[in-house]
Coordinates of C-alpha atoms in Angstrom, one line a residue:
Chain U
M35 CA 74.0 -33.7 307.4
R36 CA 76.5 -31.2 308.8
E37 CA 76.9 -31.4 312.5
I38 CA 75.9 -28.3 314.4
S39 CA 77.1 -27.7 317.9
L40 CA 74.3 -26.2 319.9
G41 CA 75.3 -24.3 322.9
Q42 CA 78.7 -25.5 324.1
Y43 CA 78.1 -29.1 325.2
Y44 CA 81.5 -30.7 325.8
P45 CA 81.2 -34.5 326.1
T46 CA 83.7 -36.3 328.4
G47 CA 81.3 -38.8 329.9
S48 CA 82.2 -37.8 333.4
L49 CA 80.1 -38.2 336.6
I50 CA 78.9 -34.6 336.2
H51 CA 77.7 -35.3 332.7
K52 CA 75.9 -38.4 333.8
L53 CA 74.0 -36.6 336.6
D54 CA 70.3 -36.3 336.1
P55 CA 69.6 -33.0 334.3
R56 CA 67.0 -32.3 337.0
T57 CA 69.7 -32.4 339.7
K58 CA 71.9 -30.1 337.7
L59 CA 69.0 -27.7 336.9
L60 CA 67.9 -27.5 340.6
I61 CA 71.5 -26.9 341.8
T62 CA 72.1 -24.2 339.2
I63 CA 69.0 -22.3 340.1
A64 CA 69.7 -22.5 343.8
Y65 CA 73.3 -21.6 343.1
I66 CA 72.3 -18.3 341.4
V67 CA 70.1 -17.5 344.4
M68 CA 73.0 -18.4 346.7
I69 CA 75.4 -16.0 344.9
F70 CA 73.2 -13.1 346.0
F71 CA 73.6 -14.1 349.7
I72 CA 77.3 -13.9 349.6
D73 CA 78.9 -10.7 350.7
T74 CA 82.3 -11.8 352.0
F75 CA 85.4 -13.1 350.2
V76 CA 85.4 -16.1 352.4
G77 CA 82.0 -17.0 351.0
F78 CA 83.3 -16.7 347.4
G79 CA 86.3 -18.7 348.4
L80 CA 84.0 -21.6 349.4
V81 CA 82.0 -21.3 346.2
F82 CA 85.3 -21.3 344.3
I83 CA 86.4 -24.6 346.0
G84 CA 83.0 -26.1 345.1
L85 CA 83.2 -25.0 341.5
M86 CA 86.8 -26.2 341.1
A87 CA 85.8 -29.6 342.4
T88 CA 83.0 -29.7 339.8
V89 CA 85.3 -28.7 337.0
L90 CA 87.9 -31.3 338.0
I91 CA 85.3 -34.1 338.1
S92 CA 83.8 -33.0 334.8
K93 CA 87.2 -33.3 333.1
I94 CA 86.5 -30.2 331.0
P95 CA 89.8 -28.4 330.2
V96 CA 90.0 -25.2 332.2
T97 CA 91.1 -23.2 329.1
K98 CA 87.9 -24.2 327.5
I99 CA 85.9 -22.8 330.4
L100 CA 87.9 -19.6 330.6
K101 CA 87.4 -19.1 326.9
S102 CA 83.6 -19.1 327.4
L103 CA 84.1 -16.3 329.9
K104 CA 85.4 -14.0 327.2
A105 CA 82.0 -12.7 326.5
I106 CA 81.6 -11.1 330.0
I107 CA 85.0 -9.5 330.2
F108 CA 83.5 -6.2 328.9
L109 CA 80.6 -6.4 331.3
L110 CA 83.0 -7.1 334.2
V111 CA 85.4 -4.2 333.3
F112 CA 82.5 -1.9 332.8
T113 CA 80.8 -2.7 336.1
V114 CA 84.0 -2.4 338.1
L115 CA 84.8 1.0 336.4
M116 CA 81.3 2.3 337.2
T117 CA 81.7 1.3 340.9
L118 CA 85.1 3.0 341.0
L119 CA 83.9 6.2 339.5
F120 CA 80.5 6.6 341.1
Y121 CA 80.9 5.4 344.6
G122 CA 78.5 6.6 347.3
G123 CA 79.1 4.2 350.2
D124 CA 81.2 4.3 353.3
K125 CA 84.0 6.9 352.8
S126 CA 85.7 6.6 356.2
E127 CA 89.0 5.0 355.3
V128 CA 91.1 6.4 352.5
V129 CA 93.4 3.8 350.9
L130 CA 94.9 5.8 348.0
S131 CA 94.6 9.3 346.8
W132 CA 95.9 10.2 343.4
W133 CA 95.1 13.3 341.2
I134 CA 91.3 13.8 341.3
F135 CA 90.6 10.2 342.4
T136 CA 90.3 9.0 345.9
F137 CA 89.8 5.4 346.7
Y138 CA 88.3 4.2 349.9
K139 CA 88.7 0.8 351.6
Q140 CA 85.0 -0.1 351.4
Q141 CA 84.9 1.0 347.8
L142 CA 87.7 -1.4 346.8
I143 CA 86.0 -4.3 348.7
D144 CA 82.7 -3.6 347.0
C145 CA 84.4 -3.6 343.6
G146 CA 86.0 -7.0 344.3
L147 CA 82.7 -8.4 345.5
I148 CA 80.8 -7.2 342.5
A149 CA 83.5 -8.7 340.2
C150 CA 83.3 -12.0 342.1
R151 CA 79.5 -12.0 341.9
L152 CA 79.5 -11.5 338.2
F153 CA 82.2 -14.0 337.6
F154 CA 80.6 -16.8 339.6
M155 CA 77.1 -16.0 338.3
V156 CA 78.3 -16.8 334.8
L157 CA 80.5 -19.7 335.7
G158 CA 77.7 -21.8 337.2
P159 CA 75.3 -21.9 334.3
T160 CA 78.3 -22.3 332.0
M161 CA 79.2 -25.5 333.7
L162 CA 75.5 -26.6 333.3
T163 CA 75.6 -26.1 329.5
F164 CA 79.1 -27.6 329.2
T165 CA 77.9 -30.9 330.8
T166 CA 74.2 -31.1 329.6
T167 CA 72.8 -31.4 326.1
P168 CA 69.9 -29.1 325.1
V169 CA 67.7 -32.2 324.8
Q170 CA 68.5 -33.3 328.4
L171 CA 67.8 -29.7 329.5
T172 CA 64.4 -29.7 328.0
D173 CA 63.6 -33.1 329.4
G174 CA 64.7 -31.9 332.8
M175 CA 62.7 -28.7 332.6
Q176 CA 59.6 -30.6 331.6
S177 CA 59.9 -33.0 334.4
L178 CA 60.5 -30.2 336.9
L179 CA 57.5 -28.2 335.6
K180 CA 55.2 -31.2 336.0
P181 CA 53.5 -29.9 339.1
L182 CA 52.3 -26.9 337.1
A183 CA 49.9 -29.2 335.3
L184 CA 47.8 -29.2 338.5
I185 CA 47.0 -25.6 337.8
K186 CA 46.2 -26.5 334.2
V187 CA 49.4 -25.2 332.6
P188 CA 49.8 -27.3 329.4
V189 CA 53.3 -28.5 330.4
H190 CA 53.3 -31.4 327.9
L191 CA 52.5 -29.1 325.0
L192 CA 55.2 -26.7 326.1
A193 CA 57.6 -29.6 326.2
I194 CA 56.8 -30.8 322.7
I195 CA 57.1 -27.2 321.4
M196 CA 60.5 -27.0 323.0
S197 CA 61.7 -30.2 321.5
I198 CA 60.4 -29.4 318.0
T199 CA 62.2 -26.1 318.2
L200 CA 65.4 -27.8 319.0
R201 CA 64.8 -30.3 316.2
F202 CA 64.4 -27.4 313.7
I203 CA 67.5 -25.5 314.6
P204 CA 69.9 -27.7 312.5
S205 CA 67.5 -27.8 309.5
L206 CA 67.1 -24.0 309.5
S207 CA 70.8 -23.5 309.9
E208 CA 71.4 -25.7 306.9
E209 CA 68.8 -23.8 305.0
T210 CA 70.4 -20.5 305.9
D211 CA 73.7 -21.7 304.5
K212 CA 72.0 -22.7 301.3
I213 CA 70.2 -19.3 300.9
I214 CA 73.5 -17.4 301.7
N215 CA 75.2 -19.4 299.0
A216 CA 72.4 -18.8 296.5
Q217 CA 72.5 -15.0 297.1
K218 CA 76.3 -14.9 297.0
S219 CA 76.1 -16.6 293.6
R220 CA 74.1 -13.6 292.5
C221 CA 77.0 -11.4 293.8
A222 CA 75.2 -10.3 297.0
D223 CA 77.7 -8.5 299.2
F224 CA 77.3 -9.1 303.0
E225 CA 80.8 -7.9 304.0
S226 CA 81.2 -4.3 302.9
G227 CA 79.5 -1.0 303.7
N228 CA 78.3 0.7 306.9
I229 CA 76.0 -0.9 309.4
F230 CA 72.8 0.2 307.6
K231 CA 74.0 -1.1 304.3
R232 CA 74.9 -4.4 305.9
A233 CA 71.6 -4.7 307.7
K234 CA 69.8 -4.1 304.3
A235 CA 72.0 -6.7 302.7
M236 CA 70.5 -9.3 305.1
I237 CA 67.0 -8.9 303.6
P238 CA 67.6 -11.3 300.8
I239 CA 68.5 -13.9 303.4
L240 CA 65.9 -13.2 306.1
I241 CA 62.8 -13.1 303.8
P242 CA 63.4 -16.5 302.2
L243 CA 64.3 -17.9 305.7
L244 CA 61.1 -16.6 307.1
T245 CA 59.0 -18.0 304.3
S246 CA 60.7 -21.3 304.6
S247 CA 60.2 -21.6 308.3
I248 CA 56.5 -20.9 307.9
R249 CA 56.4 -23.5 305.1
R250 CA 58.2 -26.1 307.2
A251 CA 55.9 -25.4 310.2
E252 CA 52.8 -25.8 308.1
E253 CA 54.1 -29.0 306.6
L254 CA 54.9 -30.4 310.0
A255 CA 51.5 -29.4 311.4
C256 CA 49.8 -31.1 308.5
A257 CA 52.0 -34.2 308.9
M258 CA 51.2 -34.4 312.7
D259 CA 47.5 -33.8 312.0
S260 CA 47.3 -36.5 309.4
R261 CA 48.8 -38.9 312.0
C262 CA 46.1 -37.9 314.4
F263 CA 48.3 -36.0 316.8
K264 CA 46.0 -34.5 319.4
D265 CA 48.0 -33.7 322.4
A266 CA 51.1 -35.1 324.0
K267 CA 49.6 -35.9 327.3
N268 CA 50.4 -39.6 327.5
R269 CA 53.5 -39.6 325.6
T270 CA 56.1 -42.1 326.8
R271 CA 59.8 -41.4 326.4
M272 CA 62.7 -43.5 325.2
N273 CA 65.2 -42.2 327.6
K274 CA 63.7 -41.9 331.0
L275 CA 65.3 -39.6 333.5
K276 CA 66.8 -41.6 336.4
F277 CA 68.6 -40.6 339.6
G278 CA 71.9 -42.3 340.2
W279 CA 73.9 -42.6 343.4
F280 CA 75.9 -39.4 342.6
D281 CA 72.7 -37.3 342.4
P282 CA 71.9 -37.4 346.2
V283 CA 75.6 -36.9 347.0
C284 CA 75.8 -33.7 344.9
L285 CA 72.5 -32.4 346.3
I286 CA 73.7 -33.0 349.9
L287 CA 77.1 -31.4 349.3
F288 CA 75.4 -28.4 347.6
C289 CA 72.9 -28.0 350.5
A290 CA 75.8 -28.1 352.9
L291 CA 77.5 -25.3 351.0
F292 CA 74.3 -23.3 350.9
F293 CA 73.9 -23.7 354.6
V294 CA 77.4 -22.4 355.3
V295 CA 76.8 -19.4 353.0
L296 CA 73.6 -18.6 354.8
W297 CA 75.3 -18.9 358.2
L298 CA 78.1 -16.5 357.0
K299 CA 75.4 -14.0 356.0
F300 CA 73.0 -14.3 359.0
N301 CA 75.2 -15.6 361.7
F302 CA 72.3 -17.7 363.2
L303 CA 74.2 -20.4 365.0
P304 CA 74.1 -19.7 368.8
F305 CA 77.3 -21.5 369.7
V306 CA 79.7 -19.7 367.4
D307 CA 79.6 -16.0 367.0
L308 CA 80.9 -14.9 363.7
T309 CA 81.3 -11.2 364.7
S310 CA 84.0 -12.2 367.0
L311 CA 86.0 -13.5 364.0
G312 CA 86.7 -10.1 362.6
W313 CA 88.7 -11.4 359.6
I314 CA 85.7 -13.0 358.0
V315 CA 84.0 -9.7 357.4
Chain V
M18 CA 85.6 -20.3 278.2
S19 CA 86.7 -23.6 279.5
I20 CA 86.9 -25.2 283.0
E21 CA 90.0 -27.1 284.1
I22 CA 89.9 -29.0 287.3
Q23 CA 93.1 -30.7 288.4
N24 CA 93.5 -33.1 291.3
L25 CA 90.9 -31.4 293.4
S26 CA 90.4 -32.7 296.9
Y27 CA 88.2 -31.4 299.6
T28 CA 87.7 -32.5 303.3
Y29 CA 85.0 -31.2 305.6
D30 CA 86.4 -30.0 309.0
P31 CA 90.0 -31.1 308.3
K32 CA 90.7 -30.6 312.1
A33 CA 87.9 -32.9 313.3
K34 CA 88.7 -36.3 314.5
F35 CA 86.6 -38.1 311.9
K36 CA 87.4 -36.4 308.7
K37 CA 84.7 -36.4 306.1
I38 CA 86.2 -36.6 302.7
A39 CA 84.0 -35.0 300.1
L40 CA 86.2 -35.0 297.0
K41 CA 89.3 -37.1 296.3
D42 CA 91.7 -36.2 293.5
V43 CA 89.1 -35.2 290.9
S44 CA 90.4 -34.1 287.5
L45 CA 87.9 -32.9 284.9
S46 CA 87.8 -30.6 282.0
V47 CA 84.7 -28.9 280.5
E48 CA 84.8 -27.3 277.1
D49 CA 82.7 -24.7 275.4
G50 CA 79.3 -26.0 274.2
D51 CA 79.3 -29.0 276.6
F52 CA 76.1 -30.1 278.3
L53 CA 77.7 -31.9 281.2
A54 CA 75.8 -34.0 283.7
I55 CA 77.4 -34.8 287.1
V56 CA 75.8 -37.9 288.5
G57 CA 76.4 -40.0 291.5
H58 CA 74.7 -41.4 294.6
T59 CA 73.7 -39.1 297.5
G60 CA 76.9 -37.9 299.3
S61 CA 79.2 -38.6 296.4
G62 CA 80.5 -35.0 296.3
K63 CA 78.5 -33.6 293.4
S64 CA 77.3 -30.5 295.2
T65 CA 80.8 -29.8 296.7
L66 CA 82.3 -30.1 293.2
V67 CA 79.9 -27.5 291.7
T68 CA 80.1 -25.0 294.5
H69 CA 83.8 -24.9 293.8
L70 CA 83.1 -23.6 290.3
N71 CA 82.0 -20.1 291.3
G72 CA 84.2 -19.8 294.4
L73 CA 81.6 -20.6 297.1
T74 CA 83.8 -23.4 298.3
K75 CA 87.5 -22.5 298.6
V76 CA 90.0 -24.8 296.9
Q77 CA 91.8 -26.8 299.6
S78 CA 94.1 -28.8 297.4
G79 CA 94.4 -29.1 293.7
K80 CA 93.7 -26.5 291.0
I81 CA 90.7 -25.0 289.2
I82 CA 91.0 -22.6 286.3
V83 CA 87.8 -21.1 284.9
D84 CA 88.3 -19.1 281.7
G85 CA 91.8 -18.1 282.8
I86 CA 90.8 -17.2 286.4
D87 CA 92.8 -19.3 288.8
L88 CA 90.6 -20.1 291.8
T89 CA 93.5 -21.4 294.0
G90 CA 94.6 -18.0 295.3
K91 CA 92.8 -14.7 295.4
F92 CA 90.5 -13.9 292.6
D93 CA 87.7 -11.5 291.7
A94 CA 84.6 -13.2 293.0
K95 CA 82.2 -10.8 291.3
K96 CA 83.8 -11.4 287.9
L97 CA 83.8 -15.1 288.4
R98 CA 80.2 -15.2 289.5
S99 CA 79.0 -13.2 286.6
K100 CA 80.6 -15.8 284.3
V101 CA 79.4 -18.9 286.2
G102 CA 75.7 -18.7 287.0
M103 CA 74.6 -21.1 289.7
V104 CA 71.0 -22.3 290.1
F105 CA 70.6 -24.2 293.4
Q106 CA 68.2 -27.0 294.2
Y107 CA 64.7 -25.6 294.8
P108 CA 65.8 -22.1 293.6
E109 CA 62.2 -20.8 294.2
Y110 CA 62.9 -20.8 297.9
Q111 CA 65.4 -18.0 297.5
L112 CA 63.1 -15.4 296.0
F113 CA 62.7 -12.4 298.3
A114 CA 61.8 -9.2 296.5
E115 CA 58.4 -7.4 296.4
T116 CA 58.1 -7.9 292.6
V117 CA 59.4 -10.4 290.1
Q118 CA 61.2 -7.6 288.3
L119 CA 63.1 -6.5 291.4
D120 CA 64.0 -10.1 292.2
V121 CA 65.4 -10.8 288.8
A122 CA 67.2 -7.4 288.9
F123 CA 69.0 -8.4 292.1
G124 CA 72.0 -10.1 290.4
P125 CA 72.6 -7.4 287.7
K126 CA 72.3 -4.7 290.3
N127 CA 75.0 -6.3 292.4
L128 CA 77.2 -6.4 289.3
G129 CA 77.0 -2.6 289.3
L130 CA 75.4 -2.1 285.9
D131 CA 73.4 1.0 285.0
E132 CA 69.7 1.1 285.2
E133 CA 69.0 0.9 281.4
E134 CA 71.2 -2.2 281.1
I135 CA 69.6 -3.8 284.1
N136 CA 66.1 -3.2 282.6
V137 CA 67.0 -4.7 279.3
R138 CA 68.6 -7.8 281.0
V139 CA 65.7 -8.4 283.3
K140 CA 63.2 -8.2 280.4
D141 CA 65.3 -10.5 278.2
A142 CA 65.8 -13.0 281.1
I143 CA 62.1 -13.2 282.0
E144 CA 61.2 -13.8 278.4
A145 CA 64.0 -16.3 277.9
V146 CA 62.5 -18.5 280.6
G147 CA 59.2 -18.4 278.8
L148 CA 57.2 -16.0 280.9
D149 CA 55.3 -12.9 279.8
F150 CA 57.3 -9.9 281.0
E151 CA 54.5 -7.3 281.0
Q152 CA 52.1 -9.6 282.7
I153 CA 54.4 -10.9 285.4
K154 CA 56.8 -8.1 286.2
D155 CA 54.8 -6.3 288.9
K156 CA 53.5 -9.5 290.6
S157 CA 54.9 -10.7 293.9
P158 CA 57.0 -13.8 293.4
F159 CA 55.1 -15.4 296.3
E160 CA 51.7 -15.4 294.4
L161 CA 53.1 -17.4 291.5
S162 CA 52.7 -21.1 290.9
G163 CA 55.6 -23.4 291.8
G164 CA 56.7 -23.8 288.2
Q165 CA 56.5 -20.1 287.6
M166 CA 58.5 -19.4 290.7
R167 CA 61.2 -21.8 289.6
R168 CA 61.4 -20.0 286.2
V169 CA 61.7 -16.6 287.8
A170 CA 64.5 -17.9 290.0
I171 CA 66.3 -19.2 286.9
A172 CA 65.7 -15.9 285.2
G173 CA 67.4 -14.2 288.2
V174 CA 70.6 -16.1 287.3
I175 CA 70.2 -15.8 283.5
A176 CA 69.9 -12.0 283.9
M177 CA 73.6 -11.9 285.0
R178 CA 74.4 -13.3 281.5
P179 CA 76.6 -16.1 282.6
E180 CA 78.6 -18.1 280.1
I181 CA 78.5 -21.2 282.1
L182 CA 75.2 -22.2 283.7
V183 CA 75.4 -24.6 286.6
L184 CA 72.2 -26.3 287.8
D185 CA 71.8 -28.4 290.9
E186 CA 68.9 -30.8 290.2
P187 CA 66.8 -28.3 288.3
T188 CA 63.9 -30.7 288.1
A189 CA 63.7 -31.9 291.7
G190 CA 60.2 -32.0 293.2
L191 CA 58.4 -31.5 289.9
D192 CA 55.9 -33.8 288.2
P193 CA 56.9 -35.5 284.9
K194 CA 55.5 -32.7 282.7
G195 CA 57.1 -30.0 284.9
K196 CA 60.4 -31.9 284.7
R197 CA 60.3 -32.1 280.9
D198 CA 59.3 -28.4 280.6
I199 CA 62.3 -27.3 282.7
M200 CA 64.7 -29.5 280.8
E201 CA 63.4 -28.2 277.5
L202 CA 63.9 -24.7 278.9
V203 CA 67.5 -25.4 279.9
L204 CA 68.2 -26.8 276.5
S205 CA 66.6 -23.8 274.8
L206 CA 68.6 -21.5 277.0
K207 CA 71.7 -23.2 275.9
N208 CA 70.8 -23.2 272.2
T209 CA 69.1 -19.8 271.8
L210 CA 70.9 -17.5 274.2
K211 CA 74.2 -16.4 272.9
T212 CA 75.6 -15.9 276.3
V213 CA 75.1 -19.4 277.8
K214 CA 77.7 -21.5 276.1
T215 CA 78.1 -24.4 278.6
V216 CA 75.6 -26.1 280.9
I217 CA 76.6 -28.2 283.9
M218 CA 73.9 -30.1 285.6
I219 CA 73.7 -32.3 288.7
S220 CA 71.0 -34.9 288.2
H221 CA 69.6 -38.1 289.7
N222 CA 67.4 -38.7 286.8
M223 CA 69.2 -40.8 284.2
D224 CA 66.4 -40.3 281.6
E225 CA 67.3 -36.6 281.6
V226 CA 71.0 -37.3 281.4
A227 CA 70.5 -39.7 278.5
R228 CA 68.3 -37.4 276.6
Y229 CA 69.9 -34.0 277.0
C230 CA 73.6 -34.3 277.9
N231 CA 76.6 -34.9 275.7
K232 CA 79.0 -35.7 278.6
V233 CA 78.6 -37.4 281.9
A234 CA 80.9 -37.3 284.9
L235 CA 80.2 -40.2 287.3
L236 CA 81.2 -39.7 290.9
K237 CA 81.4 -42.3 293.6
D238 CA 82.4 -41.6 297.3
G239 CA 84.1 -38.4 296.2
E240 CA 86.1 -40.0 293.5
L241 CA 85.6 -39.5 289.8
V242 CA 84.8 -42.9 288.3
G243 CA 85.1 -41.5 284.8
V244 CA 83.8 -39.1 282.1
Y245 CA 81.7 -40.7 279.4
T246 CA 79.3 -39.9 276.6
P247 CA 75.8 -41.2 277.6
A248 CA 76.1 -44.0 275.0
Q249 CA 79.3 -45.2 276.6
L250 CA 78.0 -44.9 280.2
F251 CA 74.8 -46.8 279.7
E252 CA 76.4 -49.5 277.6
D253 CA 77.1 -51.7 280.7
D254 CA 76.3 -51.8 284.4
T255 CA 78.7 -49.0 285.6
V256 CA 75.9 -46.7 286.8
E257 CA 74.1 -49.5 288.6
K258 CA 77.3 -50.3 290.5
C259 CA 77.4 -46.7 291.7
G260 CA 73.9 -47.0 293.1
L261 CA 72.0 -45.4 290.2
K262 CA 69.4 -46.6 287.8
L263 CA 69.8 -47.0 284.0
P264 CA 67.5 -44.8 281.9
T265 CA 64.0 -46.2 281.3
T266 CA 64.7 -46.5 277.6
V267 CA 67.8 -48.6 278.1
R268 CA 66.1 -50.9 280.5
L269 CA 63.2 -51.4 278.1
A270 CA 65.5 -51.9 275.2
R271 CA 67.5 -54.6 277.1
V272 CA 64.3 -56.5 277.9
L273 CA 63.3 -56.3 274.2
K274 CA 66.7 -57.4 273.0
A275 CA 66.8 -60.3 275.4
R276 CA 63.6 -61.6 273.7
G277 CA 65.1 -61.0 270.3
L278 CA 62.7 -58.3 269.3
I279 CA 65.3 -55.6 268.6
E280 CA 69.0 -55.7 267.9
N281 CA 70.4 -52.7 269.5
D282 CA 69.9 -52.0 273.2
C283 CA 71.8 -48.7 273.9
L284 CA 68.9 -46.4 273.0
L285 CA 68.9 -43.1 274.8
T286 CA 65.6 -41.4 273.8
E287 CA 62.1 -42.4 273.3
E288 CA 62.3 -41.5 269.6
E289 CA 65.3 -43.9 269.2
I290 CA 63.5 -46.7 270.8
V291 CA 60.4 -46.2 268.8
A292 CA 62.4 -46.2 265.6
E293 CA 64.3 -49.4 266.7
I294 CA 61.0 -51.2 267.5
A295 CA 59.6 -50.2 264.1
K296 CA 62.7 -51.6 262.4
G297 CA 62.7 -54.8 264.5
G298 CA 59.0 -55.3 263.6
R299 CA 60.0 -55.6 260.0
H300 CA 62.5 -58.3 260.7
A301 CA 60.0 -60.3 262.7

């Protein structure tokens, strides 16, 4: 069977790769929340240091990571342009005036912050998918969602649905290749014509693919039924999730970072007054 | 209308660390009127070889010439694919249109033929695969039986009037009667349709190979072991060394010969073995 790379997992066997997926999931979720609390460049600088450390430990080539950011370049440019054109904030300090455009100090700062926020927002989850396989991710999610079973959410069923879905992706992708080849043999043309023509040319692929997924699902359901599958409540697993020594280290370091970020934002420590340090803001 | 394959090699993912070699230095020629079987164990490169023939797989190294079209450089894919019709494994899974008629017309339509010509070809093709055109043309392909669906799918390729028909395990997943019906159909397509001159078939079933083919290409781990007539191939244990079974008739004949009941053991069809036993009976 042809190997299909799902997502962008990049195996190097580093400490980050070996982290428990639950640790990585928790940190990533908290990281996204944290990004929203940051409104200074100093804050982003701290996050940058943390991320650089993660990248270095993970041994993933930096070029590889930058390549995965290509997709958001458009979004980044678009957002920055919009902020530059339609700015309605503090207009007290003019930095530059040229033709019909006037740029204010606060406007430029806001632009930079928005760009940073987007950049870091994408980079964090990217590191997660670079260092964690989809199977590990589902296992981690299932484990984290376990408490929901108390309010009768069928977590075990959701988990088995997720793992079956993952299992079927390579099969369906193989099937798609086959169908494309078969229709190409009948001189189907997927490459020329306008967008409507091309969309229409997909029908001979989509319909067989749809019928074959339904067929496969039905066959699998019958096979599971005939082996008395009832629910997955007491399923044991081959690879149990385990915390290692590096998991608490990462969690503590991350909590420390989060604490500093919150402090920068809310200035709640009585013995140091941030407002006296003007350069931070 | 001949096929010339010279020193064809193919590697999956040539950049990957662990190269997977699918074909190694394969040279083969197929002539007009041949019924060629390509046999080999799973993963021996059979499918990769045949998808080269209509340009679905690009030539990496080596040379293929199909009826004067050189597949090494740029070529007219439409022209090639109208000459080489390809029926994939389980072709019934590729049906998609609302009616049988529309599905069979898909290929001819893509060739850019006019409506009248398309209609004639569709009718001819559906009848050639042994179905009743009037009765079936407006049905949805999804309400047919498995055997009928497979016939409709084959008709979809026949309607393009290829000169070379390539089939990848046409009898896979059928019961013995279904297998025989489809093989008889392929044979009758080759013998009765003026357009189909050459048939190339991938098969795992040596009984079919022994009965229907005049040439057999044996592949092992991407290399061509040799091209034989069925009688040559099943004379000794070559196929068994490549992980395949001998035809049932040959296995039976060998047992009978070992017990001295018949003299000849390379018998390829049921008729031949019956005749040989009848002859042997007289000696006894």
